[in-house]
């Protein structure tokens, strides 16, 4: 069975601080992994995705994520957050033969002054 | 680029009512999806369609019907609205495979009185 766990429902960080949002997955094969962001009253937009190769993938707006097969994780990072990064972030998983992406429950990020 | 348009943006229904949500995409994507978003539960797949006139059930299909009469459109019907139900329904599309990026509409917000 495939599943995605985002253990932190809410994260608050100060503007300019670094950020890590956690994502753990369960899948026996090699996963396809995604991070999406949802701004208020909008649909989700892709931040980055991982298929294979370098375990650190770069995304838009300075975001990056690191894939760890040993830890079954795909954590999202940013070196210095801006107030405009406040949004809900979703991690998603698909298998190489999968027919749809499974999503985690999301992490709401609040960036405070 | 392209866009996914969902109508209506807001939908208020009565208990037991049949309600229809519509989605149009101009990406020329083969695959379209309906996800339901509930606070604290992330996104759960209701139905998806890999081509015109194809329908596949997701994890949450009970209580819903779907229709894909054209490649560009995908509609979802709530067969009997549940009292006090509140959720956001998100339509998405992708090119052929689930490993590809999903493109989302802004959502239809449902409230049932």
Tab-separated table of C-alpha atoms in Angstrom:
chain	number	residue	atom	x	y	z
A	1	UNK	CA	0.000	0.000	0.000
A	2	UNK	CA	1.105	3.543	-0.646
A	3	UNK	CA	0.723	6.375	1.830
A	4	UNK	CA	2.123	9.782	2.643
A	5	UNK	CA	2.448	11.249	6.131
A	6	UNK	CA	3.014	14.883	6.943
A	7	UNK	CA	3.385	14.872	10.710
A	8	UNK	CA	3.144	18.618	11.254
A	9	UNK	CA	-0.266	20.144	10.649
A	10	UNK	CA	1.016	23.668	11.343
A	11	UNK	CA	4.464	25.233	11.337
A	12	UNK	CA	5.288	28.812	12.326
A	13	UNK	CA	8.639	30.374	11.456
A	14	UNK	CA	10.048	33.873	11.572
A	15	UNK	CA	10.708	35.732	8.357
A	16	UNK	CA	14.293	35.149	7.262
A	17	UNK	CA	14.621	31.896	9.198
A	18	UNK	CA	15.237	28.529	7.617
A	19	UNK	CA	12.446	26.035	7.057
A	20	UNK	CA	11.991	22.304	6.949
A	21	UNK	CA	8.636	20.640	6.276
A	22	UNK	CA	8.577	16.908	6.834
A	23	UNK	CA	7.185	14.207	4.575
A	24	UNK	CA	7.397	10.462	5.125
A	25	UNK	CA	6.142	7.934	2.625
A	26	UNK	CA	5.304	4.277	2.570
A	27	UNK	CA	5.959	2.379	-0.648
A	28	UNK	CA	8.011	-0.711	-1.330
A	29	UNK	CA	9.272	0.338	-4.759
A	30	UNK	CA	10.906	3.484	-6.103
A	31	UNK	CA	8.508	6.370	-5.633
A	32	UNK	CA	7.805	9.462	-7.647
A	33	UNK	CA	7.563	12.294	-5.119
A	34	UNK	CA	6.125	15.774	-5.347
A	35	UNK	CA	5.695	18.913	-3.277
A	36	UNK	CA	2.795	21.228	-4.090
A	37	UNK	CA	1.836	24.568	-2.565
A	38	UNK	CA	-1.676	25.948	-2.124
A	39	UNK	CA	-2.226	29.658	-1.582
A	40	UNK	CA	-5.555	30.811	-0.118
A	41	UNK	CA	-8.548	30.168	-2.373
A	42	UNK	CA	-6.363	28.695	-5.105
A	43	UNK	CA	-5.612	25.260	-6.448
A	44	UNK	CA	-2.326	23.480	-5.858
A	45	UNK	CA	0.822	24.390	-7.787
A	46	UNK	CA	3.907	22.226	-8.233
A	47	UNK	CA	7.009	23.282	-6.298
A	48	UNK	CA	9.285	20.401	-7.271
A	49	UNK	CA	9.359	16.703	-8.059
A	50	UNK	CA	11.760	13.779	-7.752
A	51	UNK	CA	12.011	10.795	-10.041
A	52	UNK	CA	15.593	9.564	-9.792
A	53	UNK	CA	19.208	10.699	-9.707
A	54	UNK	CA	20.518	13.395	-7.382
A	55	UNK	CA	18.527	13.068	-4.168
A	56	UNK	CA	18.454	16.845	-3.707
A	57	UNK	CA	16.075	18.498	-6.133
A	58	UNK	CA	15.653	22.198	-6.668
A	59	UNK	CA	12.290	23.841	-7.107
A	60	UNK	CA	10.775	27.240	-7.596
A	61	UNK	CA	11.281	30.229	-5.285
A	62	UNK	CA	14.373	28.797	-3.559
A	63	UNK	CA	12.753	25.587	-2.321
A	64	UNK	CA	14.572	22.281	-2.404
A	65	UNK	CA	13.825	18.785	-1.152
A	66	UNK	CA	15.941	15.805	-0.292
A	67	UNK	CA	14.954	12.223	-1.004
A	68	UNK	CA	16.103	9.565	1.446
A	69	UNK	CA	15.318	5.954	0.604
A	70	UNK	CA	16.694	4.706	3.906
A	71	UNK	CA	14.446	7.041	5.889
A	72	UNK	CA	11.493	6.920	3.460
A	73	UNK	CA	11.442	10.684	3.536
A	74	UNK	CA	11.214	13.639	1.195
A	75	UNK	CA	11.592	16.752	3.347
A	76	UNK	CA	11.163	20.233	1.919
A	77	UNK	CA	13.633	22.983	2.826
A	78	UNK	CA	14.190	26.652	2.285
A	79	UNK	CA	17.154	28.648	3.550
A	80	UNK	CA	15.312	31.901	4.237
A	81	UNK	CA	11.523	32.229	4.236
A	82	UNK	CA	9.524	35.257	3.173
A	83	UNK	CA	6.073	36.281	4.382
A	84	UNK	CA	4.715	35.370	0.941
A	85	UNK	CA	5.649	31.727	1.585
A	86	UNK	CA	2.713	31.457	3.990
A	87	UNK	CA	0.527	28.753	2.455
A	88	UNK	CA	-0.397	25.091	2.763
A	89	UNK	CA	2.184	22.609	1.496
A	90	UNK	CA	1.332	19.111	0.305
A	91	UNK	CA	3.591	16.157	-0.282
A	92	UNK	CA	2.422	13.558	-2.854
A	93	UNK	CA	3.503	10.123	-4.032
A	94	UNK	CA	3.020	8.054	-7.148
A	95	UNK	CA	4.427	4.665	-8.082
A	96	UNK	CA	6.096	3.960	-11.415
A	97	UNK	CA	3.032	2.021	-12.461
A	98	UNK	CA	0.579	4.130	-10.548
A	99	UNK	CA	-2.493	5.725	-11.939
A	100	UNK	CA	-2.852	8.633	-9.568
A	101	UNK	CA	-0.997	10.628	-6.935
A	102	UNK	CA	-1.666	10.163	-3.237
A	103	UNK	CA	-1.427	13.212	-1.031
A	104	UNK	CA	-0.514	13.850	2.563
A	105	UNK	CA	-2.731	15.869	4.880
A	106	UNK	CA	-0.779	19.066	4.293
A	107	UNK	CA	1.250	21.435	6.485
A	108	UNK	CA	0.054	24.986	6.985
A	109	UNK	CA	3.027	27.332	7.083
A	110	UNK	CA	2.750	30.696	8.767
A	111	UNK	CA	5.628	33.138	8.397
A	112	UNK	CA	5.632	35.816	11.107
A	113	UNK	CA	7.578	39.102	11.241
B	1	UNK	CA	0.272	27.424	-20.887
B	2	UNK	CA	-3.226	26.414	-20.035
B	3	UNK	CA	-5.911	26.770	-17.440
B	4	UNK	CA	-8.422	24.671	-15.564
B	5	UNK	CA	-11.780	26.308	-14.967
B	6	UNK	CA	-14.138	24.994	-12.323
B	7	UNK	CA	-17.766	26.074	-12.064
B	8	UNK	CA	-19.385	27.111	-9.891
B	9	UNK	CA	-16.872	28.579	-7.449
B	10	UNK	CA	-19.364	28.279	-4.594
B	11	UNK	CA	-22.229	25.820	-4.310
B	12	UNK	CA	-24.865	25.790	-1.598
B	13	UNK	CA	-27.209	22.855	-1.546
B	14	UNK	CA	-29.934	21.252	0.501
B	15	UNK	CA	-29.753	17.873	2.186
B	16	UNK	CA	-30.595	15.098	-0.282
B	17	UNK	CA	-30.121	17.292	-3.328
B	18	UNK	CA	-28.218	16.152	-6.417
B	19	UNK	CA	-25.460	18.642	-7.213
B	20	UNK	CA	-23.204	18.859	-10.277
B	21	UNK	CA	-19.742	20.380	-10.465
B	22	UNK	CA	-18.041	21.095	-13.789
B	23	UNK	CA	-14.415	21.284	-14.895
B	24	UNK	CA	-12.877	22.391	-18.186
B	25	UNK	CA	-9.185	22.235	-19.212
B	26	UNK	CA	-7.396	23.600	-22.255
B	27	UNK	CA	-4.068	21.825	-21.721
B	28	UNK	CA	-5.197	19.042	-24.078
B	29	UNK	CA	-4.359	16.613	-21.263
B	30	UNK	CA	-5.544	13.034	-21.450
B	31	UNK	CA	-6.116	12.442	-17.742
B	32	UNK	CA	-8.426	14.353	-15.437
B	33	UNK	CA	-9.088	13.944	-11.726
B	34	UNK	CA	-11.537	14.965	-9.032
B	35	UNK	CA	-10.143	15.301	-5.517
B	36	UNK	CA	-12.014	16.232	-2.359
B	37	UNK	CA	-10.212	18.457	0.171
B	38	UNK	CA	-11.297	18.435	3.796
B	39	UNK	CA	-9.565	20.324	6.543
B	40	UNK	CA	-7.022	18.075	8.237
B	41	UNK	CA	-7.546	15.224	5.783
B	42	UNK	CA	-5.628	16.397	2.753
B	43	UNK	CA	-6.765	15.489	-0.741
B	44	UNK	CA	-8.626	12.266	-1.446
B	45	UNK	CA	-9.301	11.001	-4.936
B	46	UNK	CA	-12.943	10.598	-5.924
B	47	UNK	CA	-12.784	9.731	-9.634
B	48	UNK	CA	-10.329	9.974	-12.475
B	49	UNK	CA	-10.483	9.492	-16.227
B	50	UNK	CA	-7.612	8.583	-18.530
B	51	UNK	CA	-9.456	9.411	-21.731
B	52	UNK	CA	-12.810	10.511	-23.085
B	53	UNK	CA	-15.659	8.289	-21.826
B	54	UNK	CA	-13.351	6.498	-19.377
B	55	UNK	CA	-14.091	6.522	-15.635
B	56	UNK	CA	-12.050	5.044	-12.778
B	57	UNK	CA	-13.063	5.035	-9.129
B	58	UNK	CA	-10.785	6.486	-6.516
B	59	UNK	CA	-10.722	5.957	-2.767
B	60	UNK	CA	-13.811	8.082	-2.100
B	61	UNK	CA	-16.195	7.332	-4.971
B	62	UNK	CA	-19.222	6.275	-2.932
B	63	UNK	CA	-21.895	8.946	-3.114
B	64	UNK	CA	-20.535	10.420	-6.350
B	65	UNK	CA	-20.930	9.953	-10.099
B	66	UNK	CA	-18.682	11.353	-12.812
B	67	UNK	CA	-18.856	11.952	-16.544
B	68	UNK	CA	-16.193	12.565	-19.217
B	69	UNK	CA	-18.037	13.191	-22.464
B	70	UNK	CA	-15.277	15.283	-24.002
B	71	UNK	CA	-11.516	15.272	-23.591
B	72	UNK	CA	-11.599	18.819	-22.269
B	73	UNK	CA	-14.329	18.414	-19.662
B	74	UNK	CA	-14.974	16.315	-16.572
B	75	UNK	CA	-18.038	16.689	-14.375
B	76	UNK	CA	-18.764	15.376	-10.900
B	77	UNK	CA	-22.185	14.777	-9.367
B	78	UNK	CA	-22.892	14.549	-5.668
B	79	UNK	CA	-25.780	12.088	-5.782
B	80	UNK	CA	-27.324	13.043	-2.413
B	81	UNK	CA	-25.845	15.927	-0.470
B	82	UNK	CA	-25.267	15.241	3.222
B	83	UNK	CA	-26.480	17.718	5.835
B	84	UNK	CA	-23.766	20.074	7.171
B	85	UNK	CA	-21.292	18.786	4.600
B	86	UNK	CA	-18.538	21.275	3.795
B	87	UNK	CA	-15.653	20.555	1.466
B	88	UNK	CA	-13.629	21.868	-1.435
B	89	UNK	CA	-13.635	19.864	-4.653
B	90	UNK	CA	-10.535	20.217	-6.779
B	91	UNK	CA	-10.288	19.256	-10.416
B	92	UNK	CA	-6.877	18.479	-11.899
B	93	UNK	CA	-5.404	17.266	-15.162
B	94	UNK	CA	-2.131	15.728	-16.305
B	95	UNK	CA	-0.618	14.331	-19.448
B	96	UNK	CA	-1.189	10.583	-19.513
B	97	UNK	CA	0.728	9.335	-16.510
B	98	UNK	CA	0.305	10.014	-12.797
B	99	UNK	CA	4.033	10.587	-12.517
B	100	UNK	CA	3.534	13.810	-14.364
B	101	UNK	CA	2.694	17.126	-12.818
B	102	UNK	CA	-0.914	17.734	-11.866
B	103	UNK	CA	-2.438	21.072	-12.801
B	104	UNK	CA	-5.271	22.158	-10.535
B	105	UNK	CA	-8.283	24.389	-10.778
B	106	UNK	CA	-9.150	26.830	-7.991
B	107	UNK	CA	-11.867	24.585	-6.591
B	108	UNK	CA	-15.587	24.501	-5.916
B	109	UNK	CA	-16.560	25.142	-2.306
B	110	UNK	CA	-19.600	23.146	-1.257
B	111	UNK	CA	-21.843	23.876	1.725
B	112	UNK	CA	-24.924	21.816	2.491
B	113	UNK	CA	-27.609	23.327	4.705
